[in-house]
Structure formats: C-alpha cells, structure tokens
CSV table of C-alpha atoms in Angstrom, one decimal:
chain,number,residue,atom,x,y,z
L,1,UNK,CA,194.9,162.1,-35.5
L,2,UNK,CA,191.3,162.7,-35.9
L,3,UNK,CA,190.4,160.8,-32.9
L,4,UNK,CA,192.0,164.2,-30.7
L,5,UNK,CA,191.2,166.7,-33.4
L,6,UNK,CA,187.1,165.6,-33.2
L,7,UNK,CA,187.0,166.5,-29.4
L,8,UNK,CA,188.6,170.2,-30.5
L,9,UNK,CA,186.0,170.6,-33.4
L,10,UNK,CA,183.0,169.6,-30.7
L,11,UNK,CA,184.2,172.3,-28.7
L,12,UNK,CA,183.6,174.6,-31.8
L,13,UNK,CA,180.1,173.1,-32.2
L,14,UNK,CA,179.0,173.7,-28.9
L,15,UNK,CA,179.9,177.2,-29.0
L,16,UNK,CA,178.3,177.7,-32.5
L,17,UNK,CA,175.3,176.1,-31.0
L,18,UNK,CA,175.0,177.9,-27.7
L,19,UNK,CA,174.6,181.1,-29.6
L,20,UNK,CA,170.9,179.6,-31.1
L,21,UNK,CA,169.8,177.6,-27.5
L,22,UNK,CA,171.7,179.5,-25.3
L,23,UNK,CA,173.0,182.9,-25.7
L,24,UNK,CA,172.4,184.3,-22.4
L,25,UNK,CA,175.2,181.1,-21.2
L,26,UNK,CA,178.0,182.7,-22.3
L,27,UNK,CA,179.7,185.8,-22.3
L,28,UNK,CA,180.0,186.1,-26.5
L,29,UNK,CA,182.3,188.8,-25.8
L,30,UNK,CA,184.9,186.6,-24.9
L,31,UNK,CA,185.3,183.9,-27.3
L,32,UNK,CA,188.5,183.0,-26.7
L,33,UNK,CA,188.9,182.3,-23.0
L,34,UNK,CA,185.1,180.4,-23.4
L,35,UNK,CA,186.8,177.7,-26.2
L,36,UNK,CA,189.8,177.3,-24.2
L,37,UNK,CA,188.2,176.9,-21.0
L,38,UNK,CA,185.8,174.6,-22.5
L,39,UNK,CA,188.0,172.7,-24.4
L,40,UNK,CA,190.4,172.3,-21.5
L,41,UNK,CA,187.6,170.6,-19.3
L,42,UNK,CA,187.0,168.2,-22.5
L,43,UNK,CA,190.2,167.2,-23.1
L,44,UNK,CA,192.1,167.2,-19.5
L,45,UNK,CA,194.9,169.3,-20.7
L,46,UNK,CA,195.5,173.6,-21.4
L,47,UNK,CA,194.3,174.5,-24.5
L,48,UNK,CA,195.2,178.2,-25.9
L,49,UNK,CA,194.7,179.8,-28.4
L,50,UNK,CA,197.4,182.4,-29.4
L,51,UNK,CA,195.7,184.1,-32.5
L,52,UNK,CA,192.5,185.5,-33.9
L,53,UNK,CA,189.0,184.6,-33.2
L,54,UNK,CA,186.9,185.1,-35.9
L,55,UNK,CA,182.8,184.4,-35.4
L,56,UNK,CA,180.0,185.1,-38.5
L,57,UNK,CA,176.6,184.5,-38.4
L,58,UNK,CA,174.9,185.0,-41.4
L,59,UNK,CA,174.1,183.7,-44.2
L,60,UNK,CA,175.2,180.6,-42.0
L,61,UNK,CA,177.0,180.8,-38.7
L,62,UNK,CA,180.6,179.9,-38.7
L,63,UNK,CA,183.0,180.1,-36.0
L,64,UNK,CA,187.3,180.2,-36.2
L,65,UNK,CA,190.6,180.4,-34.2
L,66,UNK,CA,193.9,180.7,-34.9
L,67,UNK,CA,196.8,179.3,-33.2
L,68,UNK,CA,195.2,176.6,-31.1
L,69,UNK,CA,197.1,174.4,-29.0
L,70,UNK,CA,196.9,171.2,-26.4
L,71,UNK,CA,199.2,171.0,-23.9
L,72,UNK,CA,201.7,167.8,-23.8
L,73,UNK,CA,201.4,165.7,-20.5
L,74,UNK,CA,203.8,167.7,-18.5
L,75,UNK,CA,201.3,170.8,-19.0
L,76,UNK,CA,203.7,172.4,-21.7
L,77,UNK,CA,203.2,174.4,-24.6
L,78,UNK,CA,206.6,174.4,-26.0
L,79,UNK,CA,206.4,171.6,-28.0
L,80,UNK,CA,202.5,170.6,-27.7
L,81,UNK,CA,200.9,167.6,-27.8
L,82,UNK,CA,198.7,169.3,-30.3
L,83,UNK,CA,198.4,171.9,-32.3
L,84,UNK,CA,196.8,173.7,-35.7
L,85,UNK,CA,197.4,176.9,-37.3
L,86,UNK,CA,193.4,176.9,-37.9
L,87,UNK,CA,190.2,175.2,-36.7
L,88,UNK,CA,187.1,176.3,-38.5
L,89,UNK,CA,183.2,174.8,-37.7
L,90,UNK,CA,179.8,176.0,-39.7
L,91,UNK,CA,176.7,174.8,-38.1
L,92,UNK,CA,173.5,173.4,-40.0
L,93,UNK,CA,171.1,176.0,-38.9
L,94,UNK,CA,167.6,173.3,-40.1
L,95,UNK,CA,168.9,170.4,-38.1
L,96,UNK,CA,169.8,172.7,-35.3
L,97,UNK,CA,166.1,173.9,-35.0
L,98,UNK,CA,165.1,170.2,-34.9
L,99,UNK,CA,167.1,169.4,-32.1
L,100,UNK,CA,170.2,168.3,-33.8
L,101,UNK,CA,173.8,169.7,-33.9
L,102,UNK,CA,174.8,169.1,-37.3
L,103,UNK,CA,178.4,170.6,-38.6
L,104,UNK,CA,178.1,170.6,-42.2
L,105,UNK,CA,182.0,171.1,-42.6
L,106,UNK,CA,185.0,171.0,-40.0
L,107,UNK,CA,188.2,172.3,-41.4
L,108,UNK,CA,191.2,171.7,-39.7
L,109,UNK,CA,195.0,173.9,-41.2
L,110,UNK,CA,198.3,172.8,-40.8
L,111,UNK,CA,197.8,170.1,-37.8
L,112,UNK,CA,200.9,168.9,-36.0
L,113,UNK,CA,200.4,166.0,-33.3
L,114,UNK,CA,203.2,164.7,-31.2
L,115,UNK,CA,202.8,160.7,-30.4
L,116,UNK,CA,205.2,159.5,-27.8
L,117,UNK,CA,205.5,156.0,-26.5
L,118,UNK,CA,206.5,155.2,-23.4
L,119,UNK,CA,209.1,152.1,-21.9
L,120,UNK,CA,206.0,150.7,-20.2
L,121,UNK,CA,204.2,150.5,-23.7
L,122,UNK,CA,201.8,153.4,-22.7
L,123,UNK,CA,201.3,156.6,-24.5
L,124,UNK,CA,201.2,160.3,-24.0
L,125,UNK,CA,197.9,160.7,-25.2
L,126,UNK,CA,196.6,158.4,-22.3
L,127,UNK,CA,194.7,160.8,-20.1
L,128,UNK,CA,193.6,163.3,-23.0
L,129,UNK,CA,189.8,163.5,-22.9
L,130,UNK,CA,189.8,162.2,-19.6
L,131,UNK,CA,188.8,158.1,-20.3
L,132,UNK,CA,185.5,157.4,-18.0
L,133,UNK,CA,184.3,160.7,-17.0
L,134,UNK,CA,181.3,161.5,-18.4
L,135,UNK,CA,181.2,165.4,-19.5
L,136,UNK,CA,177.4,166.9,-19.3
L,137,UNK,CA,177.5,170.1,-21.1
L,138,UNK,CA,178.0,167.6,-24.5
L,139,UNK,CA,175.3,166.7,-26.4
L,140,UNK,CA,174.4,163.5,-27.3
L,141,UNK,CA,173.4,163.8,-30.8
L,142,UNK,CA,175.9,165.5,-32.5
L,143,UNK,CA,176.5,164.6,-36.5
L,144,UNK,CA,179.6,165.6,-38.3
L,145,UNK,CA,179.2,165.5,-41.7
L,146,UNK,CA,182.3,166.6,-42.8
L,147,UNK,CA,185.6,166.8,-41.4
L,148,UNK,CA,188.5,168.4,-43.4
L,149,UNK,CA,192.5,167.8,-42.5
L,150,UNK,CA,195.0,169.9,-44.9
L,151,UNK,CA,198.4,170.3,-44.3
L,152,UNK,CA,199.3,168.2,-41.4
L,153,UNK,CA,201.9,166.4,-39.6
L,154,UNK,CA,202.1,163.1,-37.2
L,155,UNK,CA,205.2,162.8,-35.4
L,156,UNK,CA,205.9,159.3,-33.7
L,157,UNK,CA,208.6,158.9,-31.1
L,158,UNK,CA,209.5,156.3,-28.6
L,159,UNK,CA,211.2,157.3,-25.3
L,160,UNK,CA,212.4,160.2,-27.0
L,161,UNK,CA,213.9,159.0,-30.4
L,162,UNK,CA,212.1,159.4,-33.6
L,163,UNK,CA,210.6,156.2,-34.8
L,164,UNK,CA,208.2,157.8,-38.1
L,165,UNK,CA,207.4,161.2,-39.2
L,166,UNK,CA,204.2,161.6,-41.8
L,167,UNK,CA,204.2,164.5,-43.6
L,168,UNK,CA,201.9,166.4,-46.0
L,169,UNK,CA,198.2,164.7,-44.1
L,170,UNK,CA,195.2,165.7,-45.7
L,171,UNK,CA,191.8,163.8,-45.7
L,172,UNK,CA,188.1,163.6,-44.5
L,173,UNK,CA,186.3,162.2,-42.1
L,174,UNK,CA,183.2,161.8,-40.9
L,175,UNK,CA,181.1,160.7,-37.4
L,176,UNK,CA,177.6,159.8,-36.2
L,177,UNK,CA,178.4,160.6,-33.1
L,178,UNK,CA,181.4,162.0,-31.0
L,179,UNK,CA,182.1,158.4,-29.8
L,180,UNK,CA,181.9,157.1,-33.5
L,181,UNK,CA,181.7,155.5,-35.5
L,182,UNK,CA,184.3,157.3,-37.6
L,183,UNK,CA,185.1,157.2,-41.2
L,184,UNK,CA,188.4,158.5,-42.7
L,185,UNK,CA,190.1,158.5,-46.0
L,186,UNK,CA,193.2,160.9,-45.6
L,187,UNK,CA,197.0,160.5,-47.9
L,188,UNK,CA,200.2,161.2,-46.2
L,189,UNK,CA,203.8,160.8,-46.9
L,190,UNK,CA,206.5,158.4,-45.4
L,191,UNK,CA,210.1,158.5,-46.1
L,192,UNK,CA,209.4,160.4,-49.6
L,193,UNK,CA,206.4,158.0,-50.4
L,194,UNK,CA,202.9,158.9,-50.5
L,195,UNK,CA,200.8,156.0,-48.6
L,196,UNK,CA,196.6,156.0,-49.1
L,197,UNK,CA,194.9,155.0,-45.7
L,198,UNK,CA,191.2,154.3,-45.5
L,199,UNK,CA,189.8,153.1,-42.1
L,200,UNK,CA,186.1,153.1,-40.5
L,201,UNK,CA,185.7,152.4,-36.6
L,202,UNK,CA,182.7,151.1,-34.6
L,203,UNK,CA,181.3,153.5,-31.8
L,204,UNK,CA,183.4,152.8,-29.0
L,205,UNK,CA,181.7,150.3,-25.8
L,206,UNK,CA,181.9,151.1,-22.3
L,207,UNK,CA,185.6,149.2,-22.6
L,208,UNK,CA,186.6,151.9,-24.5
L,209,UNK,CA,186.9,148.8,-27.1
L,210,UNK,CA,185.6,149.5,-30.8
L,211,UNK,CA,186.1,147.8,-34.5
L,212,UNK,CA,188.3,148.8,-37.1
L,213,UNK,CA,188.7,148.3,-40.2
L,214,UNK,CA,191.2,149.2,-42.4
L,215,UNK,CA,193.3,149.6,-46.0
L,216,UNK,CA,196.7,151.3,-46.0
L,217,UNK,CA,198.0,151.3,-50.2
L,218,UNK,CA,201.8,151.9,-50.6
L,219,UNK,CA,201.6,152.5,-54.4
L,220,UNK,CA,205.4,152.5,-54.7
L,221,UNK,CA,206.2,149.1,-53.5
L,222,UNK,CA,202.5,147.9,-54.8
L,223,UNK,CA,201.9,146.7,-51.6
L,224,UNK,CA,198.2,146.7,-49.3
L,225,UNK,CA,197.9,146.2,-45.8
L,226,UNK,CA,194.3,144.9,-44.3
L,227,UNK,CA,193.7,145.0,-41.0
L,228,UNK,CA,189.6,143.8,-39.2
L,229,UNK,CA,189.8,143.8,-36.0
L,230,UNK,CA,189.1,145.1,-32.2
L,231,UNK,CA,191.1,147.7,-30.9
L,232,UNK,CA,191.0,148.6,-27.3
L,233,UNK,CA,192.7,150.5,-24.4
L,234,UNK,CA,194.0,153.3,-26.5
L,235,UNK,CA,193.2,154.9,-22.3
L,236,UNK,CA,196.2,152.4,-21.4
L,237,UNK,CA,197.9,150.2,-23.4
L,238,UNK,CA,196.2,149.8,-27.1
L,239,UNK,CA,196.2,146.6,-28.2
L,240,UNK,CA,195.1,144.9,-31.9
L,241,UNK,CA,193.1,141.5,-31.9
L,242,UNK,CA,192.1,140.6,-35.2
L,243,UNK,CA,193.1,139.6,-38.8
L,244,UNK,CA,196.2,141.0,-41.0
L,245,UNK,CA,195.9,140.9,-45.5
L,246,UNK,CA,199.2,142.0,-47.0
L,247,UNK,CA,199.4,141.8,-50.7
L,248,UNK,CA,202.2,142.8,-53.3
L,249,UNK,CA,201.8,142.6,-57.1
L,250,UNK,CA,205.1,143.5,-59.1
L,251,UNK,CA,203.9,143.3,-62.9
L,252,UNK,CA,205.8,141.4,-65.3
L,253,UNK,CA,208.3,143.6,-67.6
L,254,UNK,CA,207.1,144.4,-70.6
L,255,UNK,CA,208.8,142.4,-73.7
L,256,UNK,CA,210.7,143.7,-76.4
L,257,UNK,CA,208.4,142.3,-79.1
L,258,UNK,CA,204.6,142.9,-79.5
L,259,UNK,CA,204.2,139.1,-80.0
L,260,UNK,CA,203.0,137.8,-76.5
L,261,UNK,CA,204.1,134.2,-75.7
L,262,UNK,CA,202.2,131.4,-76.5
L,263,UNK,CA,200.7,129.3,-73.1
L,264,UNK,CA,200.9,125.3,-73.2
L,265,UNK,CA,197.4,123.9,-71.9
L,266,UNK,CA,197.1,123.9,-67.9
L,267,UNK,CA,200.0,126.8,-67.8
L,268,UNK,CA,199.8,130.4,-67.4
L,269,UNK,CA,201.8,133.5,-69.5
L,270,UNK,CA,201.7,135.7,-66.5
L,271,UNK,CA,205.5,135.8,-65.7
L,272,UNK,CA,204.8,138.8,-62.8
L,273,UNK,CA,205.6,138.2,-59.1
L,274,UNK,CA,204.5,139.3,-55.8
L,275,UNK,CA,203.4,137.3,-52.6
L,276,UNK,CA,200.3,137.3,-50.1
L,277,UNK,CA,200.4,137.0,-46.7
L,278,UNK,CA,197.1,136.2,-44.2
L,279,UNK,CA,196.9,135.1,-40.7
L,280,UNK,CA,195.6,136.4,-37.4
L,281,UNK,CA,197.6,139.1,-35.7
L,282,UNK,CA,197.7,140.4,-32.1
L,283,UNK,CA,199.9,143.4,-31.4
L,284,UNK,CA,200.7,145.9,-28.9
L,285,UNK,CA,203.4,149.0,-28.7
L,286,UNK,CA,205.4,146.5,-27.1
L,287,UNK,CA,204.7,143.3,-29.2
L,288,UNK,CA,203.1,141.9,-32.6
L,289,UNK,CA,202.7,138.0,-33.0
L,290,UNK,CA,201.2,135.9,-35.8
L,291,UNK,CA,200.4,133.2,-34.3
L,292,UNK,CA,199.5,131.3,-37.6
L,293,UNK,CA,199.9,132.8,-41.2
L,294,UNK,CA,199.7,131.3,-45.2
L,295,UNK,CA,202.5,132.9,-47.4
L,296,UNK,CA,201.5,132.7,-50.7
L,297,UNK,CA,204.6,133.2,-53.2
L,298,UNK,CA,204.0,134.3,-57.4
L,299,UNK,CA,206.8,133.0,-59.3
L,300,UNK,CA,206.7,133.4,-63.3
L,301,UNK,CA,203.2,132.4,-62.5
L,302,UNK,CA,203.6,129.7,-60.6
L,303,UNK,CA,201.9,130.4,-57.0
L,304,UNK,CA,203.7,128.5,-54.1
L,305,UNK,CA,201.9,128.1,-50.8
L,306,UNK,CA,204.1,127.9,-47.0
L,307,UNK,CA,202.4,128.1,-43.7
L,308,UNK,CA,204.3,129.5,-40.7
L,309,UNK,CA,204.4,131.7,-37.6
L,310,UNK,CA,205.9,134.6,-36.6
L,311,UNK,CA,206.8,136.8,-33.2
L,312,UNK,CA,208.3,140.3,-33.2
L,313,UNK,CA,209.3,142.1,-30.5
L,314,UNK,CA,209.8,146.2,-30.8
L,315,UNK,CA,212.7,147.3,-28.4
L,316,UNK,CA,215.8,149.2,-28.8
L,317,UNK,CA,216.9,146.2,-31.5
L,318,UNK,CA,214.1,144.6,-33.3
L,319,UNK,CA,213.7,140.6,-32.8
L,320,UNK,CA,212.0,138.2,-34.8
L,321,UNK,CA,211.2,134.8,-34.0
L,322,UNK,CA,209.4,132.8,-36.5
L,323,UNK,CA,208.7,129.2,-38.4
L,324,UNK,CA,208.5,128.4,-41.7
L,325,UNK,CA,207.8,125.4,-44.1
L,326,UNK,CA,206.3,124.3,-47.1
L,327,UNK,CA,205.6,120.4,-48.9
L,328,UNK,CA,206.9,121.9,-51.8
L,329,UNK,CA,208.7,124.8,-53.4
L,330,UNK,CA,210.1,125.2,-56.9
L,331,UNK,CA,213.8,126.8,-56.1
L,332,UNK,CA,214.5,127.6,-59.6
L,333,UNK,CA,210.8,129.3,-59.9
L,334,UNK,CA,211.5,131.3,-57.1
C-alpha cells in the first residue's frame, strides 16, 4: 500500500513547498484542482478530491484534503483503485530553507486500495506512476520522516473473485527518497487474525528492481515468515528471487504437577513441537517454486531433519508438485 500512497503524500509536499520557493507558481486560490492536476500527471490516472481542502501555515505549515481518490485502470471512480477519507503533510520549515524538502509527519485516514490480478499474471496497478518517465517538477531530495496509515483496508482479487481481504492497517513508514529505500512496520488483520509485518526495501535501479527484506508474525498459529530477496517488475509482472524462513513453535502443555521431569544425560525435557522450513524461493502471481528446501521437524524434543522440493501453481484449483525424503524419521516421535 504505501508504495501508491508515498506518490499521493509527494504531491502534498510539493504543494506545501511551492508556497516557500514558489508562490507566484501556483494559483493558492485553487488548491484543489492544483493537487489533483498534479497528482494526476504523477500517477497516470484521475485523481479527485471530493471534500475539503484545508491549508495552515503557522506555527508550521500543514496542508489537508478530504475525500481523495485514484482512478481504477478503466478511468473509474466507482469503485477506485485508491482511495482515503484523509491525507495530511506538515513540512519541516529549517530543512526547507536549506534546500531540503523534509515532511516531518504524513498521515494517511481510512485508506482503501483495490489489488486485482490479471489471467496474464499482471496487475492493475501496472501503469500507475507511469514506469520510465521521468517527471521534472519532483525534487530529488525529498525525506520523509514519518509516514502514518490508520484505518485501512487492502482488497486482493484475481480476475474478479476475492482471493484476501486485510482489514484494520495501521503502521509507519519512512523513505530517503521517493524511490526508497522504504521502511515499514504496519499490523493488519486476516480472516479474524491480527498478522505483524515488518519490511525495508532498497532504492529501486533503473530495472525498477530493488531489495526486500522482510518478517510477517502470525501470533495465532506462532508462525514467522522471512523473506531476502530481489523483487522486480512490479511495472509488469512482479517476480520474487531470493530466500524463504518459515518457523512455528507450539509450546509444550503445561503439566499438572509443579515437579518438572527429570532429563537422562544427552536428552532433552522440552516435549514442545513445531517445524522449520528454509530453502530458496522464486515466485510470481502465476507461480511459486522451491527448488530446494530443509524441513526441520520438533517432536517431544527430538528434531528430525528431510530435504525436498516443492512446485505450486496458483490457478482456479491450487496444484502442488513436490519431493520429499529423509535417512531417518522416528514415526512414533512424530
């Protein structure tokens, strides 16, 4: 989400900032029609904005609208591609006399964006920002210190069915620059479960290719998912090249009396169970494979090692195609 909500909240800063460098640039009578023109040549779609437009200068110089909105990619604002019941930006006024366009705080109500994939493995966010075109009215050092999301929504679909729904986003982020690198901490709900997800990004090459690194916590199932790796062609077809960490931990049950059990020499008490799971991992929209994974299996303490491999393939019906073996496993254990 924050990728497409950071080219909005530029927008804001370049408007905040045009009233120190430039105020003669733009008609400040206007606000409205001046961010949605603005952001419409950013982003390659119609923006609007269908409520107030509320500007303050001092003590510090803060700019909002309410109501914004990004068309989807048939240029409709029935269901949008994107849209907020509130974007907010305050400028730093010291680093803007140096030369810098610092926003000390984005703040970003009540999000909703609208993910669809298409047969072809595409998306619908393909053209937004308009990949390869260099826009000249954006600065090149821009810092964001702070980047708030409250309230917010991520619907997924795929050729029109619903595939996930997260409800309840909120987070922060942050950016050195409008290409990245990015860092985000944000919590969200999935089926009923809240899910932590931490993630920081390299700046993005020429390629649009950039790093990524990331920790999603399901503290339900006591699961974590790892992911280091490059991510590229979110412009086309995204892709993931890199490694996958998936660990579970189910703790033991507690016993009935206070007296914990005595552990012959060489063995272990711990009687909890889990598994871990590493390998390299290549995935598209389309596509994920593990081309060569270690499942590591915690029995009543007893950790049993197999090595496989594993395709899956994400169409109407889910296939997998994998391998499995191990040199030894302790059935009874298990």
């Amino acid at each position: 989400m924050n990728h497409f909500l950071l080219s909005l909240t530029a927008i804001l800063i370049l408007l905040l900032s045009a009233l120190f460098a430039v105020p003669y640039f733009v008609d400040w009578n206007d606000y409205r029609h001046v961010f949605e023109a603005q952001a419409t040549k950013l982003l390659g779609r119609d923006v609007k904005v269908g409520g107030e437009v509320h500007l303050v200068l001092l003590p510090a110089p803060r700019l909002r609208f309410d109501d914004v909105k990004v068309a989807d990619a048939d240029g409709n604002l029935d269901r949008p591609f994107l849209e907020a019941k509130r974007l907010e930006a305050g400028l730093n006024i010291g680093a803007l006399l140096s030369g810098t366009i610092e926003a000390r705080k984005i703040g970003i109500t009540a999000p909703v964006l609208r993910l669809e994939l298409n047969a072809d493995g595409t998306g619908n966010w393909a053209d937004v920002g308009r990949p390869g075109e260099a826009m000249p009215f954006v600065p090149k050092e821009v810092l964001l210190d702070q980047i708030d999301v409250t309230g917010g929504t991520v619907e997924l679909t795929r050729a029109g069915a619903p595939v996930a729904t997260l409800t309840d986003v909120s987070g922060d982020a942050s950016a050195a620059s409008l290409s990245g690198p990015y860092k985000v901490a944000a919590t969200y709900k999935f089926e009923g479960r809240k899910q932590d997800l931490k993630f920081s990004t390299g700046a993005s090459d020429a390629h649009g290719k950039f790093h990524l690194k990331s920790a999603l916590r399901d503290p339900d199932r006591d699961t974590v998912y790892l992911l280091d790796g490059d991510v590229i062609g979110l412009g086309e077809k995204p892709s993931y090249d890199g490694s996958i960490i998936v660990k579970n931990a189910v703790a033991a049950p507690a016993e009935p009396t206070p007296t914990p059990p005595v552990a012959e020499p060489g063995e272990t008490t711990d009687t909890g169970s889990g598994f871990e799971l590493k390998g390299d991992l290549t995935a598209t929209a389309d596509r994920a494979e593990l081309p060569s994974f270690e499942l590591t299996l915690h029995a009543k303490g007893r950790p049993q090692l197999m090595k496989g491999k594993l395709a899956i393939e994400f169409g109407e019906t889910r296939k997998f195609d994998g391998e499995l073996s191990a040199r030894f496993l302790d059935v009874d254990a298990l």
